[in-house]
Structures are given as structure tokens and as C-alpha cells.
Amino acid sequence: MIAFLLLIQGIFSVYLFMLNIIPAFAQSPASEDLECDEHGDCYRDELDPDKPHIISPRRSVILSDRPLVRWYAVEGETRYIVKIQGPNQLTWEQETSEPFILYDGPELVRGQTYRIEVSTYNGNHQDQTSFIWLTSATEQQINTAIAELDQTLSPLQKTLAIVEIYKAERLFNDAIDLLEAHLAEFGKTTAIDDSLSDLYRQIGLNQQTRWDQEQQP
């Protein structure tokens, strides 16, 4: 009986979490000029070079409560304004000359939706998106799933297996980071390239916006 009640409680918790996450991500593309195919995958076919397109976190659940916010640099722009807004009147705003900045504001709340806005210093061009810091229960499930992976897997097989675990929980940006790290260490493969292409479509970008490893701090 206790096990049954715990099961019901777990299902209800997941239901409440999905009520929060689905509307958040469903609303993100509405303000973006995206191309969508017959399968419902949406992405930018061409980038507006004057717009600081946010790369991460973007339409994703994230592992860290201190995300590195990254965007596509705009030629000729030397200053950007980054703003993160969330529940409880949280507003964090910073200026930077780099196309990235580490969030160092108030502690985030698990399971809550946060909005990111990056704009050029003159305010003429901006991009917006959202992210959610995953719940403790989901983090524990992910860690358990990774720990249970076959220890005889090759580095490529293990990377792809973890990526699938991440994708199941909408950890798209963390999956991209993992694939990019594998790419930097082991070189390009068709499987890695295909997986990256799929993930960039998931977050509404195409592969033109792949993070340049040499720029990463």
C-alpha cells in the first residue's frame, strides 16, 4: 500500500512539473522567426546578423543553477545587456563586452521558469528565450540512469547514451555541451554531427550557431 501511494505521489509530481514546463517552452517560439518542417521541428533557416541570438540556456531544462549565458556575437557591437527574470520578483541585469556571461545572481528555484533577454547596448536588437532549473527528483533520476550504463561502452557510445538521457528530460543545452566536448576530444563523427543537428533544431537554431570552442571561457 505504501509503495502504491509513493507511486501515485511520484506521478502527480511529474504531472505538476510538466504543467509548468510545457507552456514555458511552447511560448518561446512564438516571439521568434522560426522555420518549421512537417515534423514540427522549428529552427532559424537564416540568422539575422544584427541580432544577438541566444545559444544557451535556450528552451531547455538545465543542470546548473549558475548557467553560462552565451549568444551569437553581433559584428561591430562591443557591449551587451543581459537580463534574467524569474519568480519572486527576481531580476538580474549585467553589461558585458563578451558574447557570454556567467550568471552570479540570487539562487535559482528548482522547477521554475526563467526568462533571458540579451540586447545590444543601444537596445535596437535583442533576443529572448527561457530555461528551467531541473528538480532534485529529476536530477537524482538522471544520475541513477547514468550510473547504470554499461561500463564497457566506448567513449562515443557512452556520450550518445547520456545525451539520450538528457534529451528525455529536455536537457538540450547540457546535451549539446557534452557532444561538443566529445567532438573537441575525439574528433568529428557522423553520429555526433547528426545528434548535434537534432539538438539545435530542438532549441530553435541551426548549426550555424554552434559554439566556437576557441571562444569558450
Short mmCIF file of C-alpha atoms in Angstrom, two decimals:
data_model
loop_
_atom_site.label_atom_id
_atom_site.label_comp_id
_atom_site.label_asym_id
_atom_site.label_seq_id
_atom_site.Cartn_x
_atom_site.Cartn_y
_atom_site.Cartn_z
CA MET A 1 0.00 0.00 0.00
CA ILE A 2 2.84 2.41 0.90
CA ALA A 3 4.61 1.62 -2.37
CA PHE A 4 1.39 2.32 -4.29
CA LEU A 5 0.93 5.69 -2.57
CA LEU A 6 4.55 6.64 -3.31
CA LEU A 7 4.00 5.72 -6.96
CA ILE A 8 0.88 7.91 -7.16
CA GLN A 9 2.75 10.76 -5.47
CA GLY A 10 5.60 10.46 -7.98
CA ILE A 11 3.21 10.50 -10.95
CA PHE A 12 1.43 13.56 -9.56
CA SER A 13 4.76 15.37 -9.06
CA VAL A 14 5.76 14.71 -12.66
CA TYR A 15 2.32 15.93 -13.80
CA LEU A 16 2.71 19.21 -11.92
CA PHE A 17 6.22 19.68 -13.31
CA MET A 18 5.02 19.15 -16.89
CA LEU A 19 2.20 21.65 -16.38
CA ASN A 20 4.90 24.19 -15.64
CA ILE A 21 7.46 23.25 -18.29
CA ILE A 22 5.29 22.65 -21.37
CA PRO A 23 3.66 26.11 -21.52
CA ALA A 24 7.02 27.76 -20.92
CA PHE A 25 8.69 26.13 -23.90
CA ALA A 26 5.59 26.25 -26.06
CA GLN A 27 5.51 30.02 -25.73
CA SER A 28 9.18 30.56 -26.55
CA PRO A 29 8.99 30.10 -30.32
CA ALA A 30 6.04 32.49 -30.60
CA SER A 31 8.30 35.54 -30.44
CA GLU A 32 10.95 34.01 -32.73
CA ASP A 33 11.04 33.94 -36.52
CA LEU A 34 11.40 30.19 -36.98
CA GLU A 35 11.04 27.82 -39.89
CA CYS A 36 9.15 24.61 -39.06
CA ASP A 37 9.15 21.35 -41.02
CA GLU A 38 6.38 18.79 -41.40
CA HIS A 39 7.52 17.04 -38.21
CA GLY A 40 7.11 20.16 -36.10
CA ASP A 41 10.85 20.78 -35.71
CA CYS A 42 11.47 24.53 -35.79
CA TYR A 43 14.72 26.34 -36.44
CA ARG A 44 16.09 29.52 -37.94
CA ASP A 45 16.93 28.95 -41.58
CA GLU A 46 19.00 32.14 -41.70
CA LEU A 47 20.31 34.25 -38.84
CA ASP A 48 19.76 37.98 -38.58
CA PRO A 49 23.38 39.16 -38.23
CA ASP A 50 22.26 42.21 -36.24
CA LYS A 51 20.55 40.14 -33.54
CA PRO A 52 22.37 38.56 -30.55
CA HIS A 53 20.75 35.12 -30.90
CA ILE A 54 20.91 33.32 -27.55
CA ILE A 55 22.64 29.92 -27.76
CA SER A 56 22.29 28.74 -24.17
CA PRO A 57 20.47 28.23 -21.99
CA ARG A 58 17.74 28.15 -24.62
CA ARG A 59 14.34 26.43 -24.34
CA SER A 60 15.93 23.85 -22.05
CA VAL A 61 15.92 22.41 -18.60
CA ILE A 62 19.43 22.90 -17.18
CA LEU A 63 21.63 21.06 -14.68
CA SER A 64 23.44 24.05 -13.16
CA ASP A 65 21.99 26.87 -11.10
CA ARG A 66 24.81 29.08 -12.37
CA PRO A 67 24.31 28.91 -16.13
CA LEU A 68 26.79 30.34 -18.60
CA VAL A 69 24.66 32.53 -20.85
CA ARG A 70 26.01 32.53 -24.42
CA TRP A 71 24.85 34.22 -27.60
CA TYR A 72 25.86 34.82 -31.18
CA ALA A 73 28.17 37.86 -31.33
CA VAL A 74 26.98 40.81 -33.41
CA GLU A 75 29.61 42.34 -35.68
CA GLY A 76 30.51 45.86 -34.61
CA GLU A 77 28.86 45.57 -31.18
CA THR A 78 31.16 45.97 -28.17
CA ARG A 79 28.62 45.94 -25.33
CA TYR A 80 25.62 43.78 -24.49
CA ILE A 81 22.97 43.93 -21.76
CA VAL A 82 21.84 40.61 -20.28
CA LYS A 83 18.72 40.30 -18.15
CA ILE A 84 17.28 37.25 -16.37
CA GLN A 85 13.81 37.43 -14.85
CA GLY A 86 12.05 34.83 -12.74
CA PRO A 87 9.64 34.25 -9.86
CA ASN A 88 9.62 36.25 -6.64
CA GLN A 89 10.43 39.48 -8.49
CA LEU A 90 13.89 38.23 -9.42
CA THR A 91 15.60 40.50 -11.93
CA TRP A 92 19.31 40.18 -12.69
CA GLU A 93 20.91 42.56 -15.17
CA GLN A 94 24.53 42.90 -16.25
CA GLU A 95 26.59 44.50 -19.00
CA THR A 96 29.43 42.72 -20.78
CA SER A 97 31.72 43.16 -23.76
CA GLU A 98 31.92 39.40 -24.42
CA PRO A 99 29.29 37.18 -26.10
CA PHE A 100 28.89 35.24 -22.85
CA ILE A 101 28.44 35.85 -19.13
CA LEU A 102 28.18 33.62 -16.05
CA TYR A 103 25.02 34.09 -14.00
CA ASP A 104 26.03 35.06 -10.45
CA GLY A 105 22.74 36.44 -9.17
CA PRO A 106 20.34 35.20 -6.48
CA GLU A 107 19.88 31.45 -6.08
CA LEU A 108 17.52 30.00 -8.65
CA VAL A 109 14.43 27.99 -7.69
CA ARG A 110 14.18 24.43 -8.97
CA GLY A 111 11.35 23.74 -11.38
CA GLN A 112 10.70 27.41 -12.08
CA THR A 113 10.77 29.16 -15.46
CA TYR A 114 13.27 31.96 -16.08
CA ARG A 115 13.33 34.37 -19.00
CA ILE A 116 16.58 35.54 -20.58
CA GLU A 117 16.92 38.67 -22.67
CA VAL A 118 20.13 39.70 -24.44
CA SER A 119 20.19 43.05 -26.20
CA THR A 120 22.77 45.17 -27.95
CA TYR A 121 23.87 48.14 -25.86
CA ASN A 122 21.80 50.62 -27.87
CA GLY A 123 18.74 48.41 -27.38
CA ASN A 124 17.96 48.21 -31.09
CA HIS A 125 18.32 44.43 -31.30
CA GLN A 126 17.52 41.71 -28.79
CA ASP A 127 16.69 38.04 -28.35
CA GLN A 128 14.63 36.31 -25.66
CA THR A 129 14.18 32.74 -24.54
CA SER A 130 13.57 30.69 -21.39
CA PHE A 131 15.01 27.91 -19.24
CA ILE A 132 14.10 25.86 -16.17
CA TRP A 133 16.44 24.61 -13.44
CA LEU A 134 15.60 20.93 -13.07
CA THR A 135 14.04 19.49 -9.92
CA SER A 136 16.02 17.49 -7.36
CA ALA A 137 13.98 14.37 -8.14
CA THR A 138 14.78 14.62 -11.85
CA GLU A 139 18.46 15.20 -11.13
CA GLN A 140 18.55 12.06 -8.98
CA GLN A 141 16.85 10.03 -11.71
CA ILE A 142 19.38 11.26 -14.27
CA ASN A 143 22.34 10.43 -12.03
CA THR A 144 20.93 6.95 -11.39
CA ALA A 145 20.37 6.31 -15.10
CA ILE A 146 23.94 7.38 -15.94
CA ALA A 147 25.39 5.24 -13.14
CA GLU A 148 23.54 2.21 -14.50
CA LEU A 149 25.03 2.50 -18.00
CA ASP A 150 27.08 -0.43 -19.26
CA GLN A 151 30.67 0.15 -18.14
CA THR A 152 32.01 -1.50 -21.31
CA LEU A 153 30.61 1.22 -23.58
CA SER A 154 33.09 3.08 -25.76
CA PRO A 155 33.50 6.85 -25.18
CA LEU A 156 31.28 7.53 -28.20
CA GLN A 157 28.61 5.06 -27.08
CA LYS A 158 28.63 6.44 -23.54
CA THR A 159 28.36 10.03 -24.76
CA LEU A 160 25.41 9.21 -27.01
CA ALA A 161 23.72 7.22 -24.24
CA ILE A 162 24.00 10.14 -21.80
CA VAL A 163 22.73 12.50 -24.49
CA GLU A 164 19.60 10.36 -24.85
CA ILE A 165 19.08 10.50 -21.07
CA TYR A 166 19.43 14.28 -21.17
CA LYS A 167 17.09 14.65 -24.14
CA ALA A 168 14.38 12.64 -22.37
CA GLU A 169 14.37 15.31 -19.64
CA ARG A 170 14.75 18.25 -22.07
CA LEU A 171 18.33 18.97 -21.02
CA PHE A 172 19.08 20.06 -24.58
CA ASN A 173 21.85 22.55 -23.83
CA ASP A 174 23.68 20.19 -21.48
CA ALA A 175 23.46 17.52 -24.17
CA ILE A 176 24.96 19.95 -26.70
CA ASP A 177 27.80 20.79 -24.30
CA LEU A 178 28.53 17.09 -23.83
CA LEU A 179 28.62 16.45 -27.58
CA GLU A 180 30.82 19.49 -28.23
CA ALA A 181 33.25 18.31 -25.54
CA HIS A 182 33.38 14.85 -27.14
CA LEU A 183 33.92 16.46 -30.54
CA ALA A 184 36.83 18.52 -29.22
CA GLU A 185 38.50 15.49 -27.63
CA PHE A 186 37.86 12.72 -30.16
CA GLY A 187 37.08 14.50 -33.43
CA LYS A 188 34.07 14.55 -35.72
CA THR A 189 31.82 11.55 -36.36
CA THR A 190 28.55 11.20 -38.23
CA ALA A 191 26.71 10.15 -35.07
CA ILE A 192 27.90 13.20 -33.13
CA ASP A 193 27.15 15.55 -36.01
CA ASP A 194 23.64 14.14 -36.51
CA SER A 195 22.89 14.37 -32.80
CA LEU A 196 24.08 17.98 -32.67
CA SER A 197 21.93 18.88 -35.67
CA ASP A 198 18.88 17.38 -33.98
CA LEU A 199 19.54 19.22 -30.71
CA TYR A 200 19.99 22.58 -32.41
CA ARG A 201 16.64 22.08 -34.09
CA GLN A 202 15.14 21.26 -30.70
CA ILE A 203 16.20 24.65 -29.31
CA GLY A 204 15.17 26.55 -32.43
CA LEU A 205 18.56 27.19 -34.03
CA ASN A 206 20.52 25.67 -36.86
CA GLN A 207 24.12 24.54 -36.83
CA GLN A 208 25.43 27.91 -37.95
CA THR A 209 25.25 28.87 -34.29
CA ARG A 210 27.48 26.12 -32.95
CA TRP A 211 29.58 27.48 -30.16
CA ASP A 212 33.15 28.13 -31.31
CA GLN A 213 35.28 26.06 -28.93
CA GLU A 214 38.10 28.60 -29.14
CA GLN A 215 35.84 31.34 -27.74
CA GLN A 216 34.61 29.30 -24.80
CA PRO A 217 35.98 30.62 -21.47
#
